[in-house]
PDB file of C-alpha atoms in Angstrom:
ATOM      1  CA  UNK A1275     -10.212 -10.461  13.388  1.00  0.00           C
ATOM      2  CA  UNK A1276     -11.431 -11.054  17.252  1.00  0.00           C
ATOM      3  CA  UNK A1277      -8.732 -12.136  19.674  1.00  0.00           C
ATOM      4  CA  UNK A1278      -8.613 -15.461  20.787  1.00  0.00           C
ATOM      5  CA  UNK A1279     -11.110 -16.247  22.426  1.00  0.00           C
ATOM      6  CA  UNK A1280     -13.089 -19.375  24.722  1.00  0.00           C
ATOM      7  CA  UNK A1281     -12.750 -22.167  21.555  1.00  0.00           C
ATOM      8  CA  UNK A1282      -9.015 -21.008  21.017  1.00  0.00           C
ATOM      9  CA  UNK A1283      -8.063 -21.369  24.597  1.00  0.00           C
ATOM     10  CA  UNK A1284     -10.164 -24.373  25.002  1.00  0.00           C
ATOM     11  CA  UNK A1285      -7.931 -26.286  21.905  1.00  0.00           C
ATOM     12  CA  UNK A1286      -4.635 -25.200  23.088  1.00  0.00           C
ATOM     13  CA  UNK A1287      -5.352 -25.879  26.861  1.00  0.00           C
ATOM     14  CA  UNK A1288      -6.914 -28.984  26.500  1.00  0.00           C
ATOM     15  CA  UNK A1289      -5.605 -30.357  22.998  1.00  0.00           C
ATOM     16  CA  UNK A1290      -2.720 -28.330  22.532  1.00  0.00           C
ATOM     17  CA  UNK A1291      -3.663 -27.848  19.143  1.00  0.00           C
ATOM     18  CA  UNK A1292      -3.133 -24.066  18.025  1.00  0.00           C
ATOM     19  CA  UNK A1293      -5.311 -21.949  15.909  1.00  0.00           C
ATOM     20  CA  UNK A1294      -4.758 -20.776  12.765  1.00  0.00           C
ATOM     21  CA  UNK A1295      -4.099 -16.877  12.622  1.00  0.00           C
ATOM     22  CA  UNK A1296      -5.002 -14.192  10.151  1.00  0.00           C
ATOM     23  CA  UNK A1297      -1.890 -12.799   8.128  1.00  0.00           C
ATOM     24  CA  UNK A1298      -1.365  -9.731   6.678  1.00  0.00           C
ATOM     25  CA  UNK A1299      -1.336 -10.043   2.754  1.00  0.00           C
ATOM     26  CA  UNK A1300       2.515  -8.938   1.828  1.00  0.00           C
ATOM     27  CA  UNK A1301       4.033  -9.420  -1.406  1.00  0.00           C
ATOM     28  CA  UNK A1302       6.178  -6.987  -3.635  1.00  0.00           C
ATOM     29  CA  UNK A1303       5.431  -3.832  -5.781  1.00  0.00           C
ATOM     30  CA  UNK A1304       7.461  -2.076  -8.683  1.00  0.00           C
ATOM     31  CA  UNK A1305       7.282   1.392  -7.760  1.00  0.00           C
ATOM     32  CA  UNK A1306       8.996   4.205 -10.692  1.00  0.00           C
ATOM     33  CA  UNK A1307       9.723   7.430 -10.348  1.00  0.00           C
ATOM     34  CA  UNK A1308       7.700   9.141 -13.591  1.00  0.00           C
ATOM     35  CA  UNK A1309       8.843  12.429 -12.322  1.00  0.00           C
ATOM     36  CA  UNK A1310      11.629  14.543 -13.553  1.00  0.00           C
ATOM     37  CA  UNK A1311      13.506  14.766 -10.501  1.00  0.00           C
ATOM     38  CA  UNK A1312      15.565  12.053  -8.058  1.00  0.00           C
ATOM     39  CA  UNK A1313      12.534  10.814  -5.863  1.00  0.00           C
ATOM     40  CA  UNK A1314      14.156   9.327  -2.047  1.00  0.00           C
ATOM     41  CA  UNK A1315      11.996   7.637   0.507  1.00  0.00           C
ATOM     42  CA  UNK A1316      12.525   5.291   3.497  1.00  0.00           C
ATOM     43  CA  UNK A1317      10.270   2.324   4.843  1.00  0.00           C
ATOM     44  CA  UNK A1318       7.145   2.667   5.620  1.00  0.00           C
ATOM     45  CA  UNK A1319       7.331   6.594   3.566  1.00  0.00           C
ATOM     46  CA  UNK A1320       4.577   5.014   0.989  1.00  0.00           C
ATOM     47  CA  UNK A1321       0.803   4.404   0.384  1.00  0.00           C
ATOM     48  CA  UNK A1322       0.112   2.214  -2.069  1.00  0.00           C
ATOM     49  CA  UNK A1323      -3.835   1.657  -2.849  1.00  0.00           C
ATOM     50  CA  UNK A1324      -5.871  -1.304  -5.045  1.00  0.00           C
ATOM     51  CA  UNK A1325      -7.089   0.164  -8.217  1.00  0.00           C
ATOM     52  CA  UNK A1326     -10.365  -2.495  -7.587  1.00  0.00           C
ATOM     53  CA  UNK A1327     -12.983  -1.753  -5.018  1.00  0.00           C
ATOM     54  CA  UNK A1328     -13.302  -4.679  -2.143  1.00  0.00           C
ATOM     55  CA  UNK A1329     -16.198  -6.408  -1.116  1.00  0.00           C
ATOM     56  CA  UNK A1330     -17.516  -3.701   1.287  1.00  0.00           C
ATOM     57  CA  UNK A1331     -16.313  -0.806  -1.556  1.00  0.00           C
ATOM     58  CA  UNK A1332     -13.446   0.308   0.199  1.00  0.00           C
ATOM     59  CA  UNK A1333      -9.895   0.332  -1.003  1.00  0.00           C
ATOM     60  CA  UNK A1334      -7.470  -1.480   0.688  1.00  0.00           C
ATOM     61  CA  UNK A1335      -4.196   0.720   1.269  1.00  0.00           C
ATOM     62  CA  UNK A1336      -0.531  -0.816   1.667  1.00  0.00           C
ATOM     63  CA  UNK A1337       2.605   0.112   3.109  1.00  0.00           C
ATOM     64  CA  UNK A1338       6.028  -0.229   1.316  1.00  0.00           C
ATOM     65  CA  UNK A1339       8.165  -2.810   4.263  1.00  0.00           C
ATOM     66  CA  UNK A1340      12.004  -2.574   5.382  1.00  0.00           C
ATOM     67  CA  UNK A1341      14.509  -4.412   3.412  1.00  0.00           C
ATOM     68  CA  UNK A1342      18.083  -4.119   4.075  1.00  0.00           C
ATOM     69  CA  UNK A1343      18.621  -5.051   0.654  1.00  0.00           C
ATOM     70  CA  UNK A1344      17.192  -1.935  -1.237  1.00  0.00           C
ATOM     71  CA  UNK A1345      17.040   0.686   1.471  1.00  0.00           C
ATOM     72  CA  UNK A1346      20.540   0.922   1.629  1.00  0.00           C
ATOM     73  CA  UNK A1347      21.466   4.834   1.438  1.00  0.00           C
ATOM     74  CA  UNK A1348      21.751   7.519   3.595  1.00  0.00           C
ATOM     75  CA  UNK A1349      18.984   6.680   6.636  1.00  0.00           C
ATOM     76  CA  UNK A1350      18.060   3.547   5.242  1.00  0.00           C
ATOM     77  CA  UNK A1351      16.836   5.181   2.407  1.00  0.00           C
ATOM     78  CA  UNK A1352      16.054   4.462  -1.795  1.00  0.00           C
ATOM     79  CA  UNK A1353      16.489   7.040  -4.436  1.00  0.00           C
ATOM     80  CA  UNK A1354      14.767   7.050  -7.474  1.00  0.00           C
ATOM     81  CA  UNK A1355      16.413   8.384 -10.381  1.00  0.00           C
ATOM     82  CA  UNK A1356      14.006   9.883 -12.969  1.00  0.00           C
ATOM     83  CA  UNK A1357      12.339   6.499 -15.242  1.00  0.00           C
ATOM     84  CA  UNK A1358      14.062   4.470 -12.766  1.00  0.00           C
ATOM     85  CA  UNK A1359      12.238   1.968 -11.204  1.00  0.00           C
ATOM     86  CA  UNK A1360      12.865  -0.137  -7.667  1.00  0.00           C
ATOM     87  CA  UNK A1361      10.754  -3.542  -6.455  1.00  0.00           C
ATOM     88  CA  UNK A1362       9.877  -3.161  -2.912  1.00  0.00           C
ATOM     89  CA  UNK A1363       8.140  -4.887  -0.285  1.00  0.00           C
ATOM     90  CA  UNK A1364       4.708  -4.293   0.272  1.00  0.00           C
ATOM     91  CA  UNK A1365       2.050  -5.520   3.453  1.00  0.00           C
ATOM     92  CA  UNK A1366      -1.206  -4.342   3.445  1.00  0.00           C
ATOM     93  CA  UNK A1367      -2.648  -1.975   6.494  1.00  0.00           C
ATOM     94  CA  UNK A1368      -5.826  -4.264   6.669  1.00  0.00           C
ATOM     95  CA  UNK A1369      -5.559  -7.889   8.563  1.00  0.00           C
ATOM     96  CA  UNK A1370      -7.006 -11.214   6.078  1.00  0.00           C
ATOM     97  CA  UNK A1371      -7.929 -11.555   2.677  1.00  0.00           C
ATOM     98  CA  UNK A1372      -9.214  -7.940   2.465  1.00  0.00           C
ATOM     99  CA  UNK A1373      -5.730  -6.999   1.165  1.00  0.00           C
ATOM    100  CA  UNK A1374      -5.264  -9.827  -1.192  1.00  0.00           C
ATOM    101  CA  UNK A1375      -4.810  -8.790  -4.954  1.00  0.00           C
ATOM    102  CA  UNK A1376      -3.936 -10.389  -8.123  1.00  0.00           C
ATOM    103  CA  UNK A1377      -1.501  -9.155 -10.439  1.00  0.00           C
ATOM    104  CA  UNK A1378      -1.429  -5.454 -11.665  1.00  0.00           C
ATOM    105  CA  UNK A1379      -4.183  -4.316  -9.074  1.00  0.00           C
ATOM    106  CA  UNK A1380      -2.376  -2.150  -7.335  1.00  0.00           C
ATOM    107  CA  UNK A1381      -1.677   0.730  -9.020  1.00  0.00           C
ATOM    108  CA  UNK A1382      -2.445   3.492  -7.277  1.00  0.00           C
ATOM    109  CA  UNK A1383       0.072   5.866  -5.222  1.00  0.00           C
ATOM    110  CA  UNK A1384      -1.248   7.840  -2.515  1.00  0.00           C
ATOM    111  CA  UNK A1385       1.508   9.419  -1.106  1.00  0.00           C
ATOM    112  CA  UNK A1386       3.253  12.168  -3.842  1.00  0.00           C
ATOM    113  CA  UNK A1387       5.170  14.171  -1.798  1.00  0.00           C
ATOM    114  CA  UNK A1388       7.958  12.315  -3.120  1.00  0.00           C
ATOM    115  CA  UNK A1389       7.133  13.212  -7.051  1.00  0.00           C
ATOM    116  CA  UNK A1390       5.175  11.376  -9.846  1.00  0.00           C
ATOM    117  CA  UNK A1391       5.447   7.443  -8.461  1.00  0.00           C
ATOM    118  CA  UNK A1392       3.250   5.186 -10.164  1.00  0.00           C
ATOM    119  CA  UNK A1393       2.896   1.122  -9.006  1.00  0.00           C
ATOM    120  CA  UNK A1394       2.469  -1.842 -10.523  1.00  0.00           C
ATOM    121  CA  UNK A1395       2.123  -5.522  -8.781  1.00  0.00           C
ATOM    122  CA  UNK A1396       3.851  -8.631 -11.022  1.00  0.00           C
ATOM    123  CA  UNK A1397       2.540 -11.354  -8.343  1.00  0.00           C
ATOM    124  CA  UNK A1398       0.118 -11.810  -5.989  1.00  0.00           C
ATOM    125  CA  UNK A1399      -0.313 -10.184  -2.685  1.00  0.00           C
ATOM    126  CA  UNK A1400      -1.830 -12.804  -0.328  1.00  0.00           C
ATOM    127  CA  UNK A1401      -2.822 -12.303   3.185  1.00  0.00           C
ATOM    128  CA  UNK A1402      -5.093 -15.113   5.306  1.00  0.00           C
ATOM    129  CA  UNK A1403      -7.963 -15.239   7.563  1.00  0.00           C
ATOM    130  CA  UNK A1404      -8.259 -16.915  10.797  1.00  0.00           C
ATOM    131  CA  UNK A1405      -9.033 -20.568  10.962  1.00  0.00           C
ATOM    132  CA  UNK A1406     -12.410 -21.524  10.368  1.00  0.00           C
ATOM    133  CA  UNK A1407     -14.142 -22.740  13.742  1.00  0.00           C
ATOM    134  CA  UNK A1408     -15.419 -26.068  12.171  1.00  0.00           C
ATOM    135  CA  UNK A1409     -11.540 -26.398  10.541  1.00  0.00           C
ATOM    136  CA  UNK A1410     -10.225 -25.819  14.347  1.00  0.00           C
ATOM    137  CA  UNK A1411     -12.893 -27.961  15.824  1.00  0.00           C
ATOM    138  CA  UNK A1412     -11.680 -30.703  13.569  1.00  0.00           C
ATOM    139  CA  UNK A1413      -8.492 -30.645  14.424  1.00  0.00           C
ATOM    140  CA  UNK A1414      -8.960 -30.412  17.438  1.00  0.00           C
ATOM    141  CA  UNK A1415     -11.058 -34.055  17.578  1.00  0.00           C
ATOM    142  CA  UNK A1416      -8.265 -35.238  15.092  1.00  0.00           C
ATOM    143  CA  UNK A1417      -5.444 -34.825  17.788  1.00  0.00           C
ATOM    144  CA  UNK A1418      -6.546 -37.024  20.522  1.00  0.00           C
ATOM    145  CA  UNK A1419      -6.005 -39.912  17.793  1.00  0.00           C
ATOM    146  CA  UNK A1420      -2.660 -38.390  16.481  1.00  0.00           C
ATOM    147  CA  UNK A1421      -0.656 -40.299  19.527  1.00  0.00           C
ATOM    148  CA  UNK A1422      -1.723 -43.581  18.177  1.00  0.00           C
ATOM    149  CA  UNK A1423       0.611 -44.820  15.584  1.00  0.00           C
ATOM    150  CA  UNK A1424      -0.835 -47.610  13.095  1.00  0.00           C
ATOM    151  CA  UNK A1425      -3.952 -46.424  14.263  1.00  0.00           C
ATOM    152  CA  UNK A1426      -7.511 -45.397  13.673  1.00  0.00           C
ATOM    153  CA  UNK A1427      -7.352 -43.475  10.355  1.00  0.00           C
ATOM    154  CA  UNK A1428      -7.606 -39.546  12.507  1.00  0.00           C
ATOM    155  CA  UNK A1429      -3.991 -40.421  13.389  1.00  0.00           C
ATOM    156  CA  UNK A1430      -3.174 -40.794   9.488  1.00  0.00           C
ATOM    157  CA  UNK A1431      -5.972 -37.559   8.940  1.00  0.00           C
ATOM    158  CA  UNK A1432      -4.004 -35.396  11.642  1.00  0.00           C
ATOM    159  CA  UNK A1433      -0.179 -36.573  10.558  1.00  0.00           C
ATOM    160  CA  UNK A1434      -1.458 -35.385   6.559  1.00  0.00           C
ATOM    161  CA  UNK A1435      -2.992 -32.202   7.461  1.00  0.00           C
ATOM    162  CA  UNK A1436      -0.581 -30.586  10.126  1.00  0.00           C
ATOM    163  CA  UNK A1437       2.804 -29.911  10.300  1.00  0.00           C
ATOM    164  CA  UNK A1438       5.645 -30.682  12.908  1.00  0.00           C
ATOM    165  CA  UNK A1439       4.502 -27.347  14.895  1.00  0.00           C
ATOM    166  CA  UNK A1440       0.944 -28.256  15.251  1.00  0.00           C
ATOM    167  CA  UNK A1441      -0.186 -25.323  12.963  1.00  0.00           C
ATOM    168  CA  UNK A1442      -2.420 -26.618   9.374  1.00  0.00           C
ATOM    169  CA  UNK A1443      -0.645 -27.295   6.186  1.00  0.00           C
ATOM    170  CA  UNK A1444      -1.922 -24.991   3.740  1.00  0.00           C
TER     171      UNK A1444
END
């Protein structure tokens, strides 16, 4: 995704009206130890890949997240027990909708120097793109009408479609 660039700074400078920002997709995987010994690893330790090629026949790779909640032993660590399993968070290494995967797609782990892991994904893992230009552009016209209350029908158009913060509603 390019920076920011002469549209961007032209709708926040003149409009104040921000632009929408790509996202990394993040959601959870459930990793299990299929090994026969205790399997311990910290954040950021794994490489999780999609078992489906992308749209340019790569494979996007992920990245197992901190969580106070389940790293909680010795270094901020997890331990596996052999057939135990643990639900971690996940964010993928690519920026946008390259990462994005529907249930049970990732199932690939990279990284075994920790013993047999194997992944699954229950949910979704959702990243975003940047704002479209004609989206932003939109906006953008939408806001000089958004001060006008019982107004022309932009001001109703911009109060429906943004929130308090000036980014879209999704």
């Amino acid at each position: 995704t390019p920076r920011p660039g002469w549209l961007s700074a032209f709708g926040s400078g003149w409009w104040g009206v921000q632009r929408g920002g790509a996202s990394y997709a993040a959601g959870f995987a459930t990793v299990t130890n299929a090994g026969g010994a205790p399997a311990t690893f910290t954040p950021f330790d794994l490489t999780l890949r999609r078992s489906t090629l992308a749209a340019d026949g790569g494979y996007p790779t992920y990245r197992n997240t901190a969580d106070g909640a389940i790293y909680t032993g010795i270094g901020g660590s997890i331990t596996l027990s052999p057939a135990a399993s643990a639900t971690i968070p996940i964010q993928c290494e690519q920026i946008g909708t390259y990462g994005s995967a529907s249930p049970g797609e990732i199932s690939v782990v990279v990284t075994q120097s920790f013993g047999a892991l194997t992944c699954t994904n229950a949910s979704p893992v959702l990243g975003g793109d940047r704002e479209e230009r004609a989206t932003y552009i939109t906006r953008c016209r939408q806001q000089s009408a958004a001060a006008s209350p019982n107004g022309p029908s932009d001001a109703y158009r911009y109060a429906s479609t943004t929130g308090a913060d000036g980014n879209p509603l999704q």
